[in-house]
Tab-separated table of C-alpha atoms in Angstrom:
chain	number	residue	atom	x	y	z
U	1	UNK	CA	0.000	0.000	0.000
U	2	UNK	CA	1.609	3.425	-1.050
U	3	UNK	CA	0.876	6.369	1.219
U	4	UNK	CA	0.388	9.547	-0.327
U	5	UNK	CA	0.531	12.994	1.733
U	6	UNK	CA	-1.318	16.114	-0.246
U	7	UNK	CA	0.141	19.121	1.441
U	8	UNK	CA	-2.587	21.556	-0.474
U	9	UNK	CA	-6.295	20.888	-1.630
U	10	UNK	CA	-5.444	18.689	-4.884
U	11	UNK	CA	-8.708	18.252	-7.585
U	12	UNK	CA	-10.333	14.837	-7.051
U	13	UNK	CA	-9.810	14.171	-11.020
U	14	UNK	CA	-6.209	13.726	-9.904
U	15	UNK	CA	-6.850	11.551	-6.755
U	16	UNK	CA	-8.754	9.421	-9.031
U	17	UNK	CA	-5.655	8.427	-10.941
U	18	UNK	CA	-4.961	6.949	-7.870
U	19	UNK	CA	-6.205	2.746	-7.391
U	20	UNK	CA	-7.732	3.276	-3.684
U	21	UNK	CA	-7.085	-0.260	-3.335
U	22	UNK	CA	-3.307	0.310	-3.623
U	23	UNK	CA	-2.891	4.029	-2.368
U	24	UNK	CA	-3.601	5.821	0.849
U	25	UNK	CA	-4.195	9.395	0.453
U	26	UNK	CA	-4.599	12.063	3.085
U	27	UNK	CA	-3.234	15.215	4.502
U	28	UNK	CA	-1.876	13.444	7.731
U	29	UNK	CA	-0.529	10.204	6.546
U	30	UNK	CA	2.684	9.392	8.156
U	31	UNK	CA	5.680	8.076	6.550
U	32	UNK	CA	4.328	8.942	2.797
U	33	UNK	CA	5.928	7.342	0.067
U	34	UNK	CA	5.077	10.172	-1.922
U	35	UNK	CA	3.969	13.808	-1.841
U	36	UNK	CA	1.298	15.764	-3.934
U	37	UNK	CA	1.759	19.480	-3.909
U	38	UNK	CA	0.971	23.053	-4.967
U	39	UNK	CA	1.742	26.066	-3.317
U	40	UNK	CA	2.734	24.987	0.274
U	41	UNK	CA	6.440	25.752	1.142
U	42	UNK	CA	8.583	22.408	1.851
U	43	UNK	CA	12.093	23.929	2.468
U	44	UNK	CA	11.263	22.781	5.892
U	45	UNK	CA	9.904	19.958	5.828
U	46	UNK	CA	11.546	17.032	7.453
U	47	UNK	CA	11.208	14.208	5.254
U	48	UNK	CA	10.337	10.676	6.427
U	49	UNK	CA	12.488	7.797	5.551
U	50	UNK	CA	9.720	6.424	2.994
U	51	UNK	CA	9.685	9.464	0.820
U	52	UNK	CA	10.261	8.700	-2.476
U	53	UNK	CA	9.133	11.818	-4.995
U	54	UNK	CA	7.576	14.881	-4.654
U	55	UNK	CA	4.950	16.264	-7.785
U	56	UNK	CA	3.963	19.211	-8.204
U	57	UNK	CA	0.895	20.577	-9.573
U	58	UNK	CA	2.190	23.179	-11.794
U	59	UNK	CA	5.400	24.163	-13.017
U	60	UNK	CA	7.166	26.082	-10.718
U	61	UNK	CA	9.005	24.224	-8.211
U	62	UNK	CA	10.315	27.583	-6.202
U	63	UNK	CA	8.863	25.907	-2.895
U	64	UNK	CA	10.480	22.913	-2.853
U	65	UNK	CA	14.309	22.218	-1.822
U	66	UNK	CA	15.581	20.644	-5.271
U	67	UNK	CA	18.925	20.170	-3.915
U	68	UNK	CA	18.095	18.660	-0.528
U	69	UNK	CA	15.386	16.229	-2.242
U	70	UNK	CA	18.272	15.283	-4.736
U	71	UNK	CA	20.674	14.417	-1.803
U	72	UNK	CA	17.864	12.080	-0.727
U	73	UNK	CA	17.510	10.428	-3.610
U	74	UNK	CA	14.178	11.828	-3.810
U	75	UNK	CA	12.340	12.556	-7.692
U	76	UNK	CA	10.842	16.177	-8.034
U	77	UNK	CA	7.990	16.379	-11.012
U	78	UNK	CA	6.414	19.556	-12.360
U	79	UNK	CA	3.549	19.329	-14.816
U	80	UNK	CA	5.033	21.960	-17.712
U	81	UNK	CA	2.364	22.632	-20.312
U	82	UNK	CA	-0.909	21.725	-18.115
U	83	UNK	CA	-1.667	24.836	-17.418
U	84	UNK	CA	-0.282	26.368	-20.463
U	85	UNK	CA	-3.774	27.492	-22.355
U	86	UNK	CA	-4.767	29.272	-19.065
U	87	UNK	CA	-1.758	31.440	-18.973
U	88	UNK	CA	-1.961	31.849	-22.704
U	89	UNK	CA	-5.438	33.256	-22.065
U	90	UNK	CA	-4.185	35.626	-19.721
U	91	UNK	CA	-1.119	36.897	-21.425
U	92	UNK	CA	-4.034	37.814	-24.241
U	93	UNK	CA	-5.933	39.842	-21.249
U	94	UNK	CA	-2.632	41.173	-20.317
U	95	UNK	CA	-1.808	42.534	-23.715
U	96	UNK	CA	-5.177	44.526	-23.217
U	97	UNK	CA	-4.555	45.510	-20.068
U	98	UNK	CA	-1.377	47.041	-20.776
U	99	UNK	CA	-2.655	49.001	-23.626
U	100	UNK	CA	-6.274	50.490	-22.804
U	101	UNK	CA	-6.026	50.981	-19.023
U	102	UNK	CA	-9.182	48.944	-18.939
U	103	UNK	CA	-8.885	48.552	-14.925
U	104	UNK	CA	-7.633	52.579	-14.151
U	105	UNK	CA	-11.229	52.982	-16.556
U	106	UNK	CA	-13.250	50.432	-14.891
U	107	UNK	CA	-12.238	52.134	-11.185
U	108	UNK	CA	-12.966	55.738	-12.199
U	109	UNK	CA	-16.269	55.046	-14.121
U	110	UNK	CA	-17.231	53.243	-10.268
U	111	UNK	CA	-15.706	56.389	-8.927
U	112	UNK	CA	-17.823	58.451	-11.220
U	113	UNK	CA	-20.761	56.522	-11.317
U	114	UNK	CA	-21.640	57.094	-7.285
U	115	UNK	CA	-20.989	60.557	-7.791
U	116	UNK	CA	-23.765	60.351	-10.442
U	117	UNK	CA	-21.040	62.325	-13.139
U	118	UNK	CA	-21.594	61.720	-16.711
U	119	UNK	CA	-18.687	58.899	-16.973
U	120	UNK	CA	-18.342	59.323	-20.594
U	121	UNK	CA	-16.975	62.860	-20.800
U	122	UNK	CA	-13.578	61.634	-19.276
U	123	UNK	CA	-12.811	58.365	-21.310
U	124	UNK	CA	-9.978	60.775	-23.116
U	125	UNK	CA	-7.591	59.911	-20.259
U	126	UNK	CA	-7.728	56.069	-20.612
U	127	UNK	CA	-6.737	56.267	-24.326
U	128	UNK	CA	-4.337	53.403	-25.309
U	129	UNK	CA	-2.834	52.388	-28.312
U	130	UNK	CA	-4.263	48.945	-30.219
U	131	UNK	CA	-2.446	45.787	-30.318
U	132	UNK	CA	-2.556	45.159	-34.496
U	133	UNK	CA	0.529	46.266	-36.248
U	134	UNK	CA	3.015	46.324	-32.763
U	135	UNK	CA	5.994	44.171	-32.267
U	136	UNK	CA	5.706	41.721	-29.233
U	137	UNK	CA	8.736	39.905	-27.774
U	138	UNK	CA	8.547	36.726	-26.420
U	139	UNK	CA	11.173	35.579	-24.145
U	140	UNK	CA	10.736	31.686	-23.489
U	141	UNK	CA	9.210	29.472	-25.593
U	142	UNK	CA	7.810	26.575	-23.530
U	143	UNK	CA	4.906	24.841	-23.730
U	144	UNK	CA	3.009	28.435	-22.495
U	145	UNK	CA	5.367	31.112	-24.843
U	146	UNK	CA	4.894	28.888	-27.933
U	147	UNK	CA	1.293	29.494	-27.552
U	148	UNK	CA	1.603	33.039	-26.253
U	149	UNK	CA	3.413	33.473	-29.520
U	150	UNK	CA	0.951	31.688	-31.835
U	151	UNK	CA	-1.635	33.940	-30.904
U	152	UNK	CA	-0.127	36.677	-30.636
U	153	UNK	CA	0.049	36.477	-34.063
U	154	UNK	CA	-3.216	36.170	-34.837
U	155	UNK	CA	-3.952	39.338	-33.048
U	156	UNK	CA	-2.153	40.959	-36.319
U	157	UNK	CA	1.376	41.668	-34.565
U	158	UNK	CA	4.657	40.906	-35.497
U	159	UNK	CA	6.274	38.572	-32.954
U	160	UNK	CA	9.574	37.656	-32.084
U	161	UNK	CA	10.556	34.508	-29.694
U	162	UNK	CA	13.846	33.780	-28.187
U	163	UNK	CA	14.779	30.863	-26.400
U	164	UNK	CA	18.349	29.892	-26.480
U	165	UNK	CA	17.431	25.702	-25.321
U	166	UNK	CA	14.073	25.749	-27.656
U	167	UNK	CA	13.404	21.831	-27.774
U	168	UNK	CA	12.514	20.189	-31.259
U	169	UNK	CA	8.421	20.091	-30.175
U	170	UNK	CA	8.397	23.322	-28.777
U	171	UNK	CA	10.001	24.504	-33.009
U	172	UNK	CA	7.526	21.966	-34.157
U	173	UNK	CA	4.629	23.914	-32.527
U	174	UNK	CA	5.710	28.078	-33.463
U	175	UNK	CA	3.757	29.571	-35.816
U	176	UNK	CA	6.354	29.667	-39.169
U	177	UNK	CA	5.038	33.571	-38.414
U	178	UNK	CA	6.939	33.604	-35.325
U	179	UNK	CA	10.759	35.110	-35.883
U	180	UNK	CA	13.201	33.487	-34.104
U	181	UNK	CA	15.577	36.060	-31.984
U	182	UNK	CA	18.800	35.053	-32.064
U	183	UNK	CA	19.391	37.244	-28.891
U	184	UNK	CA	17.389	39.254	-25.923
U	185	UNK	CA	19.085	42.388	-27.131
U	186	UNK	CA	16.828	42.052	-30.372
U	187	UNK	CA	13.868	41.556	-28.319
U	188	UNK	CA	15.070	44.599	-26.586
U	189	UNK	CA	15.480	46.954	-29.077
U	190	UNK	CA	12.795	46.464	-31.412
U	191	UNK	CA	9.968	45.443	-29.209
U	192	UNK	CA	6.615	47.907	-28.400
U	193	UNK	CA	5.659	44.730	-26.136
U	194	UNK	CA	7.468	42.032	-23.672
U	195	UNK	CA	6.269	39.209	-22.268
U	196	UNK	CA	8.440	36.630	-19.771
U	197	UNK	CA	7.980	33.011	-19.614
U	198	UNK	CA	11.128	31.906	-18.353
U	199	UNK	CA	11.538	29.714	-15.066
U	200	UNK	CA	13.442	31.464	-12.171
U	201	UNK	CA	17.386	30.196	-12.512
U	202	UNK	CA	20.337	31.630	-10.877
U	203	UNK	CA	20.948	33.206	-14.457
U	204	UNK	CA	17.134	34.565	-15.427
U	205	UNK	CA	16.555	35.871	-11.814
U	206	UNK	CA	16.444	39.902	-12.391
U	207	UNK	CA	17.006	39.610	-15.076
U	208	UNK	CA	15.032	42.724	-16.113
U	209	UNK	CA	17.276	45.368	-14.576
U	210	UNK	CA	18.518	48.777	-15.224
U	211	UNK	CA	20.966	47.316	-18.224
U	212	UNK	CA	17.988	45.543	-19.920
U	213	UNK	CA	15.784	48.595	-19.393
U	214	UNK	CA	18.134	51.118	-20.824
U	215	UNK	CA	18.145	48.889	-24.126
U	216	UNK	CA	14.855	48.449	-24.669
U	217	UNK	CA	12.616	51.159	-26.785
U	218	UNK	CA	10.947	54.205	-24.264
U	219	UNK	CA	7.430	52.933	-23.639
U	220	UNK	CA	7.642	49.699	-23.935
U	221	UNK	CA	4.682	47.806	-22.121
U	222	UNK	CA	6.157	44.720	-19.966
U	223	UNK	CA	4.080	41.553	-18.944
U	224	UNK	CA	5.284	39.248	-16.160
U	225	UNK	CA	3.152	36.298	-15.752
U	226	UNK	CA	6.332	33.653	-15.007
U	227	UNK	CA	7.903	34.769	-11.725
U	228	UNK	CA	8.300	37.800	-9.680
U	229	UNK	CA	12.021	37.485	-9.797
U	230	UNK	CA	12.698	37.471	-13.001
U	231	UNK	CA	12.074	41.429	-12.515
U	232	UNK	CA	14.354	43.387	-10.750
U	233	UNK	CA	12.034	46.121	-8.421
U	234	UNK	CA	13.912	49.015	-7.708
U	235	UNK	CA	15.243	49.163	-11.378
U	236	UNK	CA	11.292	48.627	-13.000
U	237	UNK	CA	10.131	51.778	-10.697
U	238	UNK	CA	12.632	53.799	-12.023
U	239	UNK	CA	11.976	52.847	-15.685
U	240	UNK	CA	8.354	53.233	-14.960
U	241	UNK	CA	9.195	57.026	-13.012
U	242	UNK	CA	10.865	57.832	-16.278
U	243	UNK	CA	8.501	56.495	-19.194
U	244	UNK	CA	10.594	54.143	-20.259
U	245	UNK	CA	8.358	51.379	-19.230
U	246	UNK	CA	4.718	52.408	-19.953
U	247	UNK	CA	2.867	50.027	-18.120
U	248	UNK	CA	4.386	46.646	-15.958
U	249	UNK	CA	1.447	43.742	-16.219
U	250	UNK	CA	2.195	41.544	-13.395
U	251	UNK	CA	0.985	37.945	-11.933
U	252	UNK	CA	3.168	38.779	-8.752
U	253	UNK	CA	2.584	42.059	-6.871
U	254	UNK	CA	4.034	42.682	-3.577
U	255	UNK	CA	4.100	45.868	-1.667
U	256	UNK	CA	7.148	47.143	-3.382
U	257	UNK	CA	5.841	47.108	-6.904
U	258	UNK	CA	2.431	48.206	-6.164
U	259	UNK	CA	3.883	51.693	-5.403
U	260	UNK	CA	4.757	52.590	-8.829
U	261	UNK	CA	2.857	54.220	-11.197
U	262	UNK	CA	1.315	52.231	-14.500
U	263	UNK	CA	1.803	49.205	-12.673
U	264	UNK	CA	-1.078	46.739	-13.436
U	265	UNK	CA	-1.084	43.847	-10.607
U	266	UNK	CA	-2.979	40.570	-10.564
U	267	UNK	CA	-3.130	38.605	-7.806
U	268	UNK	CA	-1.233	35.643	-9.424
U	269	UNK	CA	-4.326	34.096	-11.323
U	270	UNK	CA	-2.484	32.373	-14.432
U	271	UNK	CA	-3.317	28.973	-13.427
U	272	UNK	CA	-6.391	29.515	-11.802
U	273	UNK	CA	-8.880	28.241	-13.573
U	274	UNK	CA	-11.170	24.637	-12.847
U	275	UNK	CA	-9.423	23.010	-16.158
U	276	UNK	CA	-6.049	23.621	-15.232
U	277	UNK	CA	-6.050	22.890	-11.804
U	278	UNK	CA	-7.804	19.669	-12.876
U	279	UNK	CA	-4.765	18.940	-15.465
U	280	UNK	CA	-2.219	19.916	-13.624
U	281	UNK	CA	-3.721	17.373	-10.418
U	282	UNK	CA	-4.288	14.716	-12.887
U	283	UNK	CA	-0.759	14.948	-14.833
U	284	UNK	CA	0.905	14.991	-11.408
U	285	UNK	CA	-0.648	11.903	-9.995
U	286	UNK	CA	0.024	10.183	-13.507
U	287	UNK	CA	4.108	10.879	-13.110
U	288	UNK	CA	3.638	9.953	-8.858
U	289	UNK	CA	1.846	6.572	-10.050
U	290	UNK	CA	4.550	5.535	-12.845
U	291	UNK	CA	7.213	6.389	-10.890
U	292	UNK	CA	6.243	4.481	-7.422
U	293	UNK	CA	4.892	1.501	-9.092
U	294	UNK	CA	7.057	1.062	-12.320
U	295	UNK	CA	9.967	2.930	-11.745
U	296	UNK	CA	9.414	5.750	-14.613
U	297	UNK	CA	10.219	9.360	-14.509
U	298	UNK	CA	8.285	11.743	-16.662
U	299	UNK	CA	8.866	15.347	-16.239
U	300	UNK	CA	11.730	15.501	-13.092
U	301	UNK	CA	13.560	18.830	-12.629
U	302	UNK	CA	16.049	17.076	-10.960
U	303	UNK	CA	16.527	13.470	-12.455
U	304	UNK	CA	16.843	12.464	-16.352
U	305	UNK	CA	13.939	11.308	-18.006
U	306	UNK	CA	13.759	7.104	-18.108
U	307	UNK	CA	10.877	5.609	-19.214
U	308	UNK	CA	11.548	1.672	-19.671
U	309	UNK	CA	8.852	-0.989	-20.787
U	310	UNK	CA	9.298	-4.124	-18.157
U	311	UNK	CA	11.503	-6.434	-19.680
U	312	UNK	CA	12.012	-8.760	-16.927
U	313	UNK	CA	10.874	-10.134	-13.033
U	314	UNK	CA	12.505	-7.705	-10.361
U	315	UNK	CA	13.644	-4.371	-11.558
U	316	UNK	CA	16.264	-2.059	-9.743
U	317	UNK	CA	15.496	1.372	-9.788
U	318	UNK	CA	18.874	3.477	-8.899
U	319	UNK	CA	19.503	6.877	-8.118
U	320	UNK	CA	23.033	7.902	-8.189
U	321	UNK	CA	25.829	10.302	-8.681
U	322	UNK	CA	26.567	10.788	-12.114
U	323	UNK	CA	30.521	9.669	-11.354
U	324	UNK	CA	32.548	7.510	-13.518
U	325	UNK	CA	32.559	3.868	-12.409
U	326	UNK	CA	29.110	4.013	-11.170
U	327	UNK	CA	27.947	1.100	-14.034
U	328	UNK	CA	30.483	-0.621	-13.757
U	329	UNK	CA	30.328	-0.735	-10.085
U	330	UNK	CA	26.480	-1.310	-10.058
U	331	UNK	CA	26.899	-4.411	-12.748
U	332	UNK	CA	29.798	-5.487	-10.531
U	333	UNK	CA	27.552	-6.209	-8.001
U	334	UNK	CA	25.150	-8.078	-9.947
U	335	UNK	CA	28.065	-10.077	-12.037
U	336	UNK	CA	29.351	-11.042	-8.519
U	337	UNK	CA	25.805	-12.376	-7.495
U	338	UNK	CA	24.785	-14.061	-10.718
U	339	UNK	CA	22.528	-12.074	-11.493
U	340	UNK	CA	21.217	-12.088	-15.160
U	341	UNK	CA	20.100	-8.546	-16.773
U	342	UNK	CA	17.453	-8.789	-19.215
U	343	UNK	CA	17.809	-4.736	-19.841
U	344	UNK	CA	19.284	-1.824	-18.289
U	345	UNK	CA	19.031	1.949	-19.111
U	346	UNK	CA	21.134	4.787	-17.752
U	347	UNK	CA	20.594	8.449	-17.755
U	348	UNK	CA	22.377	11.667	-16.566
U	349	UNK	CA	21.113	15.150	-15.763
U	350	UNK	CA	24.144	17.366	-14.353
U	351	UNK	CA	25.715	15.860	-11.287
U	352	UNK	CA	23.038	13.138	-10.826
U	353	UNK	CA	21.844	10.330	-13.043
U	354	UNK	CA	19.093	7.043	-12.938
U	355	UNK	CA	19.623	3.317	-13.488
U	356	UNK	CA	16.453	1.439	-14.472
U	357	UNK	CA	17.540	-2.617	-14.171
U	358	UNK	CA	15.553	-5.328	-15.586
U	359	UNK	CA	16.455	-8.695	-14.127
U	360	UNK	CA	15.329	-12.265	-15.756
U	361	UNK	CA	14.982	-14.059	-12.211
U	362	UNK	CA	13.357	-12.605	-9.147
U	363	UNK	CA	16.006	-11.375	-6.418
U	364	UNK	CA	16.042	-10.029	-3.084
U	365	UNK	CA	16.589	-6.907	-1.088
U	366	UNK	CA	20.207	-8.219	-0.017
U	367	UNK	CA	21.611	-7.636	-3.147
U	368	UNK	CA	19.702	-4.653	-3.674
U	369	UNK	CA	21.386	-3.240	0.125
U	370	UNK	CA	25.509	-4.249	-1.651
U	371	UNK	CA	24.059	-1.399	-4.245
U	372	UNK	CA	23.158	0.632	-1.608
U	373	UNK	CA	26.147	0.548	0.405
U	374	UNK	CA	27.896	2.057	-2.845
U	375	UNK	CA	29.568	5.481	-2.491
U	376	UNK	CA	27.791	6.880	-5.748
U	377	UNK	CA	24.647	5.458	-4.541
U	378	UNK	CA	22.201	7.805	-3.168
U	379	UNK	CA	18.596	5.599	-3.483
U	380	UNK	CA	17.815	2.016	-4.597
U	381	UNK	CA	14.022	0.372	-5.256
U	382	UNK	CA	13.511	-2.883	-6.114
U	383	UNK	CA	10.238	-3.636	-7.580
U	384	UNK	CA	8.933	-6.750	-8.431
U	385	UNK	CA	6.568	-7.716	-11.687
């Protein structure tokens, strides 16, 4: 029986995914094998010796300690591209917002309206300029920029998309009317509009500073529906003090930001919507299920992809540092036992990598402990057919 802790309110079309016969799933189980998650912060949180992976519904994975959980020997999954029409939708509402100060109009007519004042007489100071014709830069294209792109497009402006690791389905799935920037100072310099949908890295976090600001055109309109982060404060007030930033469209207000003028602040509603919360629950549970019961992983941010039909009776599942020897030491062990292997794949990603073992005879945990007891080792499962 796997026991499965939800640490926020996860959509019962993702619990379903779940065989009730074989998983236990509440908010107090003890010793969870695995972890369903949204917003709640885990940087804290002591983990139990069962603990096995940790999903995410939704992409970011800001609130969970990648490094720690990769120490452990513990899987991390995101769900990229479940929620992506949602924040495509918005992006499209934040392109409007950005141009006709629909909400500063929407407040005053309120304003106006109680007063009993003929609203109509000051519409001139909510004039904004139309969408049709601008240039719009799109800095990430994932599975959310490649639409943001696409229909972009289709709202008759000329868009540009950079993304310096754009994967072959992401190229697949631009718009041939999409023009591929080769760098972010052509974004920069040519661009009326910006939008961000890059994760937060050590190298993207503020990105958007006082040296990307002073080479971008005066008035450009920004959109930040990705992370707070990526946006450096201090240097946005200034550009938006000075005109060179005409309006800042952002999924992530706090206190700071909220005291500049033009600034037009959501309270962080790109996923927010019944559909994606229901994807992003249901894609989550999918990656928890394959991984606990067949040893797959779909969608890691710390751990290669490895997805490997059953080819044999027991199958070792291995975690480890991605050192040399570590094969040769892991099929030392099973040479030195006998042990017959029917298939074996091995990935890398950066300083860790994942051994998926197919054996033709059913073994036991004492050869899967001489694995453990490895240096490079960090986590061994054995699973059995």
């Amino acid at each position: 029986m796997y026991r499965i802790k939800t640490l926020n309110k996860i959509s019962p079309a993702g619990l379903s995914v779940l065989d009730q016969t074989r998983y236990t799933i509440s908010t107090d189980v003890e010793n969870e094998d695995g972890i369903l998650v949204r917003s709640a912060d885990m940087h804290d949180y002591a983990f139990p010796d069962a603990l096995r992976a940790v999903a995410r519904a939704g992409a970011g994975t800001n609130n969970i300690p990648i490094d720690r959980c990769s120490e452990a020997g513990i899987v991390v999954f995101n769900t990229p591209g479940a929620n992506a029409n949602a924040v495509k939708e918005l992006a499209v509402c934040a392109l409007l917002l950005a141009s006709r100060k629909i909400s500063d109009g929407v407040a005053w007519v309120k304003e106006q309206a109680a007063a009993g004042a003929d609203v109509e007489k000051g519409k001139s100071q909510f004039v904004g300029p139309e969408l049709s014709g601008k240039m719009l830069g799109v800095i990430g294209l994932g599975a959310i920029g490649v639409q943001v792109a696409n229909i972009a497009t289709k709202l008759g402006m000329t868009v540009f998309g950079y993304d310096p690791f754009l994967s072959v389905d992401g190229a697949l799935s631009l718009s041939r009317l999409v023009h591929r920037a080769m760098d972010l100072e052509t974004i920069y310099k040519n661009c009326d509009y910006i939008t961000l949908h890059v994760p937060q890295t050590p190298e993207t976090k503020g990105m958007f500073n006082e040296d990307a600001f002073h080479m971008m055109k005066g008035g450009v309109r920004i959109l930040n529906l990705a992370r707070g982060t990526l946006v450096n404060d201090d240097d946005m007030l200034a550009a938006l003090d000075s005109g060179k930033v005409a309006c800042y469209v952002t999924d992530f207000p706090n206190g700071k930001i909220l005291r500049g003028k033009n600034v037009v602040a959501i309270p962080h509603l790109g996923a927010s919507t019944p559909e994606s919360e229901e994807n992003c629950a249901v894609m989550a549970a999918q990656e928890l299920k394959d991984y606990l019961e067949n040893g797959n992983i779909q969608n890691s941010v710390n751990l290669p992809t490895l997805v490997q039909p059953w080819s044999g009776v027991s199958r070792l599942c291995i975690i480890h540092r991605n050192a040399p020897g570590a094969i040769a030491s892991i099929t030392g062990v099973l040479s030195k036992d006998g042990v017959n292997v029917a298939n074996m794949t091995n990935k890398s990603k950066k300083d860790y990598a994942y051994t998926v073992v197919d054996v033709d005879s059913r073994i036991g945990e004492s050869v899967a402990d001489t694995i453990r007891a490895l240096d490079v080792v960090l986590r061994v499962r054995l699973l059995n057919h």
